[in-house]
Amino acid sequence: AGAAVGLMDGDIYGPSLPTLLGLKGQTPSVVDTDSGRKIRPFFVHGIHAISIGTLVEPEKPLIWRGPMAHAALKQLLLDNTVWPELDYLIVDVPPGTGDVPLTLCQIVQVTGAIIVATPQQVAIDDASRAVRMFQQLGAPIVGVIENMSCFVSPDGREHDIFGKGGAKAMAERMSLPFLGELPMFPELRINSDLGQPIANFESGERLRESLERIVGRLAGEVSKANAQGGISLEVS
């Protein structure tokens, strides 16, 4: 859509961006700056992206306590990375209410959080806690997405494997914007495993429409949040 987008893999313990973006086996370039040598994010599939998964050996577990994860996130997001000027910087954080989302809200000005949940109640319970965590930290929720809302079989029929509508009901109950549903498409899994995200917009009308609907609504909610100033927390 013409926006300059950055994507950072904030899941320190289980980075998935190398697979999703086809970056396995690649290492980012390093550039000299006035403050020392820093990492330049990959430019791939039209976005600028970085993941700790491209800086460590494949399959190596990062057995770190909270302070180490805090330091790694801060270095990757701010201190050791040269980001270009961006319209959006999306940070993918692990689920739950742990160190990484807390650190994120402490070290940067956050426009808002996007809550992604599957429909079943056990997932909604966790997502609700994440909503309350971000609200307690002063971060607005820019929207809720229901992932794996149903499975669409090749004959076009929908199968509610994990139930249906749980995330939308949560959004309504908590007075949050609902950005849309993303069904389980086999093409989405295949393209993700192959590291070809652009193909998701070329793999069928329904998948493309689902993605574009969510992105369009998200962009609108982000514009609203920016107009309201987002949040500003002291950098620690």
PDB file of C-alpha atoms in Angstrom:
ATOM      1  CA  ALA A   1       0.000   0.000   0.000  1.00  0.00           C
ATOM      2  CA  GLY A   2       3.054   2.282  -0.163  1.00  0.00           C
ATOM      3  CA  ALA A   3       3.801   2.482   3.570  1.00  0.00           C
ATOM      4  CA  ALA A   4       7.323   2.095   4.974  1.00  0.00           C
ATOM      5  CA  VAL A   5       7.010  -0.820   7.385  1.00  0.00           C
ATOM      6  CA  GLY A   6       9.401  -2.333   9.900  1.00  0.00           C
ATOM      7  CA  LEU A   7       8.830  -5.704  11.546  1.00  0.00           C
ATOM      8  CA  MET A   8      10.792  -6.802  14.585  1.00  0.00           C
ATOM      9  CA  ASP A   9      10.692 -10.295  16.031  1.00  0.00           C
ATOM     10  CA  GLY A  10      10.248  -9.620  19.743  1.00  0.00           C
ATOM     11  CA  ASP A  11       9.826 -13.270  20.639  1.00  0.00           C
ATOM     12  CA  ILE A  12      13.308 -13.698  22.066  1.00  0.00           C
ATOM     13  CA  TYR A  13      12.773 -17.313  23.085  1.00  0.00           C
ATOM     14  CA  GLY A  14      10.955 -18.550  19.979  1.00  0.00           C
ATOM     15  CA  PRO A  15      11.799 -16.336  16.986  1.00  0.00           C
ATOM     16  CA  SER A  16       9.768 -17.286  13.916  1.00  0.00           C
ATOM     17  CA  LEU A  17      10.578 -14.481  11.474  1.00  0.00           C
ATOM     18  CA  PRO A  18      13.517 -16.317   9.840  1.00  0.00           C
ATOM     19  CA  THR A  19      11.076 -18.992   8.651  1.00  0.00           C
ATOM     20  CA  LEU A  20       8.154 -16.709   7.852  1.00  0.00           C
ATOM     21  CA  LEU A  21      10.297 -14.316   5.792  1.00  0.00           C
ATOM     22  CA  GLY A  22      12.633 -16.867   4.216  1.00  0.00           C
ATOM     23  CA  LEU A  23      15.705 -15.640   6.107  1.00  0.00           C
ATOM     24  CA  LYS A  24      17.019 -18.941   7.454  1.00  0.00           C
ATOM     25  CA  GLY A  25      20.784 -19.155   7.180  1.00  0.00           C
ATOM     26  CA  GLN A  26      21.172 -15.443   6.480  1.00  0.00           C
ATOM     27  CA  THR A  27      22.801 -12.867   8.750  1.00  0.00           C
ATOM     28  CA  PRO A  28      22.098  -9.138   8.656  1.00  0.00           C
ATOM     29  CA  SER A  29      24.691  -6.686   7.421  1.00  0.00           C
ATOM     30  CA  VAL A  30      26.585  -4.426   9.802  1.00  0.00           C
ATOM     31  CA  VAL A  31      27.204  -0.739   9.104  1.00  0.00           C
ATOM     32  CA  ASP A  32      29.478   1.865  10.678  1.00  0.00           C
ATOM     33  CA  THR A  33      27.725   4.753  12.408  1.00  0.00           C
ATOM     34  CA  ASP A  34      28.868   7.669  14.557  1.00  0.00           C
ATOM     35  CA  SER A  35      28.007   5.601  17.641  1.00  0.00           C
ATOM     36  CA  GLY A  36      29.716   2.409  16.465  1.00  0.00           C
ATOM     37  CA  ARG A  37      28.911  -0.611  14.323  1.00  0.00           C
ATOM     38  CA  LYS A  38      25.218  -1.449  14.141  1.00  0.00           C
ATOM     39  CA  ILE A  39      22.905  -3.932  12.450  1.00  0.00           C
ATOM     40  CA  ARG A  40      20.983  -2.970   9.336  1.00  0.00           C
ATOM     41  CA  PRO A  41      17.597  -4.752   9.148  1.00  0.00           C
ATOM     42  CA  PHE A  42      16.931  -6.987   6.176  1.00  0.00           C
ATOM     43  CA  PHE A  43      14.860  -5.464   3.404  1.00  0.00           C
ATOM     44  CA  VAL A  44      12.733  -8.355   2.240  1.00  0.00           C
ATOM     45  CA  HIS A  45       9.229  -8.677   0.755  1.00  0.00           C
ATOM     46  CA  GLY A  46       8.938  -4.891   0.816  1.00  0.00           C
ATOM     47  CA  ILE A  47       9.523  -4.496   4.571  1.00  0.00           C
ATOM     48  CA  HIS A  48      12.474  -3.894   6.908  1.00  0.00           C
ATOM     49  CA  ALA A  49      12.812  -6.785   9.344  1.00  0.00           C
ATOM     50  CA  ILE A  50      15.084  -8.035  12.094  1.00  0.00           C
ATOM     51  CA  SER A  51      15.023 -11.101  14.333  1.00  0.00           C
ATOM     52  CA  ILE A  52      17.345 -12.455  16.964  1.00  0.00           C
ATOM     53  CA  GLY A  53      16.836 -15.763  15.173  1.00  0.00           C
ATOM     54  CA  THR A  54      19.176 -14.515  12.429  1.00  0.00           C
ATOM     55  CA  LEU A  55      21.909 -13.723  14.981  1.00  0.00           C
ATOM     56  CA  VAL A  56      22.188 -17.087  16.738  1.00  0.00           C
ATOM     57  CA  GLU A  57      22.839 -20.627  15.597  1.00  0.00           C
ATOM     58  CA  PRO A  58      19.788 -22.459  14.190  1.00  0.00           C
ATOM     59  CA  GLU A  59      17.925 -24.486  16.808  1.00  0.00           C
ATOM     60  CA  LYS A  60      20.027 -22.990  19.618  1.00  0.00           C
ATOM     61  CA  PRO A  61      17.796 -22.382  22.649  1.00  0.00           C
ATOM     62  CA  LEU A  62      18.102 -18.994  24.333  1.00  0.00           C
ATOM     63  CA  ILE A  63      17.943 -19.983  27.985  1.00  0.00           C
ATOM     64  CA  TRP A  64      17.834 -16.487  29.414  1.00  0.00           C
ATOM     65  CA  ARG A  65      16.353 -14.982  32.526  1.00  0.00           C
ATOM     66  CA  GLY A  66      14.216 -11.849  32.367  1.00  0.00           C
ATOM     67  CA  PRO A  67      17.008  -9.226  32.571  1.00  0.00           C
ATOM     68  CA  MET A  68      18.855 -10.840  29.666  1.00  0.00           C
ATOM     69  CA  ALA A  69      15.712 -10.873  27.521  1.00  0.00           C
ATOM     70  CA  HIS A  70      15.110  -7.227  28.482  1.00  0.00           C
ATOM     71  CA  ALA A  71      18.636  -6.269  27.392  1.00  0.00           C
ATOM     72  CA  ALA A  72      18.402  -8.245  24.146  1.00  0.00           C
ATOM     73  CA  LEU A  73      15.093  -6.628  23.182  1.00  0.00           C
ATOM     74  CA  LYS A  74      16.413  -3.134  23.919  1.00  0.00           C
ATOM     75  CA  GLN A  75      19.583  -3.711  21.908  1.00  0.00           C
ATOM     76  CA  LEU A  76      17.739  -5.211  18.951  1.00  0.00           C
ATOM     77  CA  LEU A  77      15.027  -2.560  18.899  1.00  0.00           C
ATOM     78  CA  LEU A  78      16.976   0.570  19.764  1.00  0.00           C
ATOM     79  CA  ASP A  79      20.664   0.461  20.620  1.00  0.00           C
ATOM     80  CA  ASN A  80      22.240  -1.805  18.006  1.00  0.00           C
ATOM     81  CA  THR A  81      19.917  -1.506  14.994  1.00  0.00           C
ATOM     82  CA  VAL A  82      19.759   1.216  12.341  1.00  0.00           C
ATOM     83  CA  TRP A  83      16.108   1.535  11.325  1.00  0.00           C
ATOM     84  CA  PRO A  84      15.171   3.711   8.351  1.00  0.00           C
ATOM     85  CA  GLU A  85      12.374   6.224   8.669  1.00  0.00           C
ATOM     86  CA  LEU A  86       9.182   4.195   9.010  1.00  0.00           C
ATOM     87  CA  ASP A  87       5.438   4.723   8.947  1.00  0.00           C
ATOM     88  CA  TYR A  88       4.849   1.587  11.018  1.00  0.00           C
ATOM     89  CA  LEU A  89       7.121  -0.456  13.266  1.00  0.00           C
ATOM     90  CA  ILE A  90       5.377  -3.672  14.294  1.00  0.00           C
ATOM     91  CA  VAL A  91       6.906  -5.684  17.129  1.00  0.00           C
ATOM     92  CA  ASP A  92       5.754  -9.289  17.377  1.00  0.00           C
ATOM     93  CA  VAL A  93       5.836 -10.279  21.046  1.00  0.00           C
ATOM     94  CA  PRO A  94       5.251 -13.694  22.631  1.00  0.00           C
ATOM     95  CA  PRO A  95       1.818 -14.408  24.099  1.00  0.00           C
ATOM     96  CA  GLY A  96       1.088 -13.807  27.742  1.00  0.00           C
ATOM     97  CA  THR A  97       2.025 -11.128  30.243  1.00  0.00           C
ATOM     98  CA  GLY A  98       5.756 -11.722  30.590  1.00  0.00           C
ATOM     99  CA  ASP A  99       8.953  -9.713  30.387  1.00  0.00           C
ATOM    100  CA  VAL A 100       8.987  -8.865  26.681  1.00  0.00           C
ATOM    101  CA  PRO A 101       5.720  -6.871  26.370  1.00  0.00           C
ATOM    102  CA  LEU A 102       6.482  -5.178  29.691  1.00  0.00           C
ATOM    103  CA  THR A 103       9.937  -4.181  28.463  1.00  0.00           C
ATOM    104  CA  LEU A 104       8.507  -2.932  25.174  1.00  0.00           C
ATOM    105  CA  CYS A 105       6.119  -0.558  26.913  1.00  0.00           C
ATOM    106  CA  GLN A 106       8.939   0.690  29.142  1.00  0.00           C
ATOM    107  CA  ILE A 107      11.502   1.544  26.485  1.00  0.00           C
ATOM    108  CA  VAL A 108       9.532   3.036  23.586  1.00  0.00           C
ATOM    109  CA  GLN A 109       6.536   5.230  22.920  1.00  0.00           C
ATOM    110  CA  VAL A 110       3.845   2.740  21.988  1.00  0.00           C
ATOM    111  CA  THR A 111       0.984   3.740  19.720  1.00  0.00           C
ATOM    112  CA  GLY A 112      -0.985   0.697  20.804  1.00  0.00           C
ATOM    113  CA  ALA A 113      -1.248  -3.056  21.107  1.00  0.00           C
ATOM    114  CA  ILE A 114      -2.884  -5.543  18.751  1.00  0.00           C
ATOM    115  CA  ILE A 115      -4.359  -8.574  20.475  1.00  0.00           C
ATOM    116  CA  VAL A 116      -4.435 -11.792  18.413  1.00  0.00           C
ATOM    117  CA  ALA A 117      -6.399 -14.763  19.754  1.00  0.00           C
ATOM    118  CA  THR A 118      -7.940 -17.983  18.538  1.00  0.00           C
ATOM    119  CA  PRO A 119     -11.665 -18.431  19.306  1.00  0.00           C
ATOM    120  CA  GLN A 120     -11.619 -21.024  22.086  1.00  0.00           C
ATOM    121  CA  GLN A 121     -12.153 -19.966  25.685  1.00  0.00           C
ATOM    122  CA  VAL A 122      -8.734 -20.990  27.003  1.00  0.00           C
ATOM    123  CA  ALA A 123      -7.120 -18.643  24.457  1.00  0.00           C
ATOM    124  CA  ILE A 124      -9.590 -15.865  25.237  1.00  0.00           C
ATOM    125  CA  ASP A 125      -8.734 -16.133  28.937  1.00  0.00           C
ATOM    126  CA  ASP A 126      -5.069 -15.454  28.160  1.00  0.00           C
ATOM    127  CA  ALA A 127      -5.886 -12.711  25.664  1.00  0.00           C
ATOM    128  CA  SER A 128      -8.100 -10.953  28.210  1.00  0.00           C
ATOM    129  CA  ARG A 129      -5.217 -10.889  30.671  1.00  0.00           C
ATOM    130  CA  ALA A 130      -2.974  -9.405  27.983  1.00  0.00           C
ATOM    131  CA  VAL A 131      -5.570  -6.689  27.350  1.00  0.00           C
ATOM    132  CA  ARG A 132      -5.647  -5.793  31.044  1.00  0.00           C
ATOM    133  CA  MET A 133      -1.846  -5.792  31.195  1.00  0.00           C
ATOM    134  CA  PHE A 134      -1.498  -3.304  28.337  1.00  0.00           C
ATOM    135  CA  GLN A 135      -4.274  -1.155  29.777  1.00  0.00           C
ATOM    136  CA  GLN A 136      -2.556  -1.173  33.161  1.00  0.00           C
ATOM    137  CA  LEU A 137       0.649  -0.048  31.447  1.00  0.00           C
ATOM    138  CA  GLY A 138      -1.260   2.760  29.740  1.00  0.00           C
ATOM    139  CA  ALA A 139      -1.063   1.290  26.239  1.00  0.00           C
ATOM    140  CA  PRO A 140      -4.273   1.606  24.211  1.00  0.00           C
ATOM    141  CA  ILE A 141      -5.574  -1.474  22.423  1.00  0.00           C
ATOM    142  CA  VAL A 142      -5.845  -0.633  18.730  1.00  0.00           C
ATOM    143  CA  GLY A 143      -7.715  -3.807  17.923  1.00  0.00           C
ATOM    144  CA  VAL A 144      -8.424  -7.509  18.300  1.00  0.00           C
ATOM    145  CA  ILE A 145      -7.914 -10.127  15.569  1.00  0.00           C
ATOM    146  CA  GLU A 146      -9.459 -13.597  15.645  1.00  0.00           C
ATOM    147  CA  ASN A 147      -6.934 -16.013  14.171  1.00  0.00           C
ATOM    148  CA  MET A 148      -7.907 -19.511  12.986  1.00  0.00           C
ATOM    149  CA  SER A 149     -11.552 -18.439  13.163  1.00  0.00           C
ATOM    150  CA  CYS A 150     -12.527 -21.480  11.108  1.00  0.00           C
ATOM    151  CA  PHE A 151     -11.094 -23.934   8.611  1.00  0.00           C
ATOM    152  CA  VAL A 152     -12.141 -23.488   4.988  1.00  0.00           C
ATOM    153  CA  SER A 153     -12.065 -26.834   3.196  1.00  0.00           C
ATOM    154  CA  PRO A 154     -11.361 -27.066  -0.553  1.00  0.00           C
ATOM    155  CA  ASP A 155     -15.107 -27.272  -1.253  1.00  0.00           C
ATOM    156  CA  GLY A 156     -15.572 -23.885   0.429  1.00  0.00           C
ATOM    157  CA  ARG A 157     -17.308 -25.144   3.563  1.00  0.00           C
ATOM    158  CA  GLU A 158     -16.378 -23.696   6.950  1.00  0.00           C
ATOM    159  CA  HIS A 159     -15.488 -25.919   9.906  1.00  0.00           C
ATOM    160  CA  ASP A 160     -15.341 -24.323  13.358  1.00  0.00           C
ATOM    161  CA  ILE A 161     -12.473 -26.386  14.749  1.00  0.00           C
ATOM    162  CA  PHE A 162     -11.734 -24.047  17.660  1.00  0.00           C
ATOM    163  CA  GLY A 163     -15.220 -22.621  17.987  1.00  0.00           C
ATOM    164  CA  LYS A 164     -16.109 -19.294  16.416  1.00  0.00           C
ATOM    165  CA  GLY A 165     -16.523 -15.704  17.457  1.00  0.00           C
ATOM    166  CA  GLY A 166     -14.720 -15.895  20.793  1.00  0.00           C
ATOM    167  CA  ALA A 167     -12.305 -13.050  20.057  1.00  0.00           C
ATOM    168  CA  LYS A 168     -15.052 -10.884  18.598  1.00  0.00           C
ATOM    169  CA  ALA A 169     -17.202 -11.478  21.695  1.00  0.00           C
ATOM    170  CA  MET A 170     -14.230 -10.550  23.895  1.00  0.00           C
ATOM    171  CA  ALA A 171     -13.697  -7.339  21.926  1.00  0.00           C
ATOM    172  CA  GLU A 172     -17.352  -6.402  22.323  1.00  0.00           C
ATOM    173  CA  ARG A 173     -17.351  -7.247  26.037  1.00  0.00           C
ATOM    174  CA  MET A 174     -14.209  -5.162  26.657  1.00  0.00           C
ATOM    175  CA  SER A 175     -15.275  -2.319  24.297  1.00  0.00           C
ATOM    176  CA  LEU A 176     -12.339  -2.847  21.930  1.00  0.00           C
ATOM    177  CA  PRO A 177     -12.173  -2.424  18.132  1.00  0.00           C
ATOM    178  CA  PHE A 178     -12.553  -5.729  16.298  1.00  0.00           C
ATOM    179  CA  LEU A 179     -10.281  -5.847  13.244  1.00  0.00           C
ATOM    180  CA  GLY A 180     -11.580  -9.041  11.703  1.00  0.00           C
ATOM    181  CA  GLU A 181     -11.327 -12.798  11.409  1.00  0.00           C
ATOM    182  CA  LEU A 182      -8.590 -14.794   9.701  1.00  0.00           C
ATOM    183  CA  PRO A 183      -9.717 -18.333   8.825  1.00  0.00           C
ATOM    184  CA  MET A 184      -7.298 -21.261   8.552  1.00  0.00           C
ATOM    185  CA  PHE A 185      -6.266 -21.426   4.904  1.00  0.00           C
ATOM    186  CA  PRO A 186      -3.908 -24.253   3.858  1.00  0.00           C
ATOM    187  CA  GLU A 187      -2.244 -21.750   1.509  1.00  0.00           C
ATOM    188  CA  LEU A 188      -1.441 -19.470   4.444  1.00  0.00           C
ATOM    189  CA  ARG A 189       0.392 -22.277   6.228  1.00  0.00           C
ATOM    190  CA  ILE A 190       2.213 -23.360   3.070  1.00  0.00           C
ATOM    191  CA  ASN A 191       3.315 -19.847   2.124  1.00  0.00           C
ATOM    192  CA  SER A 192       4.421 -19.129   5.690  1.00  0.00           C
ATOM    193  CA  ASP A 193       6.510 -22.299   5.916  1.00  0.00           C
ATOM    194  CA  LEU A 194       8.102 -21.434   2.565  1.00  0.00           C
ATOM    195  CA  GLY A 195       8.870 -17.873   3.655  1.00  0.00           C
ATOM    196  CA  GLN A 196       6.768 -16.328   0.892  1.00  0.00           C
ATOM    197  CA  PRO A 197       4.323 -13.931   2.593  1.00  0.00           C
ATOM    198  CA  ILE A 198       3.511 -11.988  -0.582  1.00  0.00           C
ATOM    199  CA  ALA A 199       2.029 -15.181  -2.007  1.00  0.00           C
ATOM    200  CA  ASN A 200      -0.735 -14.944   0.613  1.00  0.00           C
ATOM    201  CA  PHE A 201      -2.162 -12.038  -1.371  1.00  0.00           C
ATOM    202  CA  GLU A 202      -2.044 -14.113  -4.556  1.00  0.00           C
ATOM    203  CA  SER A 203      -3.388 -17.453  -3.262  1.00  0.00           C
ATOM    204  CA  GLY A 204      -7.087 -16.867  -3.619  1.00  0.00           C
ATOM    205  CA  GLU A 205      -9.626 -14.101  -3.355  1.00  0.00           C
ATOM    206  CA  ARG A 206     -10.946 -15.008   0.076  1.00  0.00           C
ATOM    207  CA  LEU A 207      -7.528 -15.111   1.759  1.00  0.00           C
ATOM    208  CA  ARG A 208      -6.519 -11.832   0.141  1.00  0.00           C
ATOM    209  CA  GLU A 209      -9.765 -10.157   1.162  1.00  0.00           C
ATOM    210  CA  SER A 210      -9.417 -11.386   4.755  1.00  0.00           C
ATOM    211  CA  LEU A 211      -5.896  -9.995   5.030  1.00  0.00           C
ATOM    212  CA  GLU A 212      -6.675  -6.695   3.322  1.00  0.00           C
ATOM    213  CA  ARG A 213      -9.771  -6.165   5.477  1.00  0.00           C
ATOM    214  CA  ILE A 214      -7.770  -6.638   8.670  1.00  0.00           C
ATOM    215  CA  VAL A 215      -4.906  -4.425   7.483  1.00  0.00           C
ATOM    216  CA  GLY A 216      -7.281  -1.673   6.369  1.00  0.00           C
ATOM    217  CA  ARG A 217      -9.110  -1.609   9.683  1.00  0.00           C
ATOM    218  CA  LEU A 218      -5.821  -1.700  11.571  1.00  0.00           C
ATOM    219  CA  ALA A 219      -4.453   1.273   9.637  1.00  0.00           C
ATOM    220  CA  GLY A 220      -7.610   3.211  10.507  1.00  0.00           C
ATOM    221  CA  GLU A 221      -7.327   2.422  14.215  1.00  0.00           C
ATOM    222  CA  VAL A 222      -3.618   3.330  14.235  1.00  0.00           C
ATOM    223  CA  SER A 223      -4.470   6.695  12.653  1.00  0.00           C
ATOM    224  CA  LYS A 224      -6.987   7.312  15.429  1.00  0.00           C
ATOM    225  CA  ALA A 225      -4.455   6.357  18.090  1.00  0.00           C
ATOM    226  CA  ASN A 226      -1.811   8.629  16.554  1.00  0.00           C
ATOM    227  CA  ALA A 227      -4.284  11.492  16.465  1.00  0.00           C
ATOM    228  CA  GLN A 228      -4.800  10.967  20.193  1.00  0.00           C
ATOM    229  CA  GLY A 229      -1.050  10.939  20.820  1.00  0.00           C
ATOM    230  CA  GLY A 230      -0.538   7.273  21.657  1.00  0.00           C
ATOM    231  CA  ILE A 231       1.226   6.870  24.976  1.00  0.00           C
ATOM    232  CA  SER A 232       4.516   8.188  26.244  1.00  0.00           C
ATOM    233  CA  LEU A 233       6.421   6.319  28.923  1.00  0.00           C
ATOM    234  CA  GLU A 234       9.836   7.209  30.285  1.00  0.00           C
ATOM    235  CA  VAL A 235      12.681   5.274  28.697  1.00  0.00           C
ATOM    236  CA  SER A 236      14.332   3.059  31.292  1.00  0.00           C
TER     237      SER A 236
END
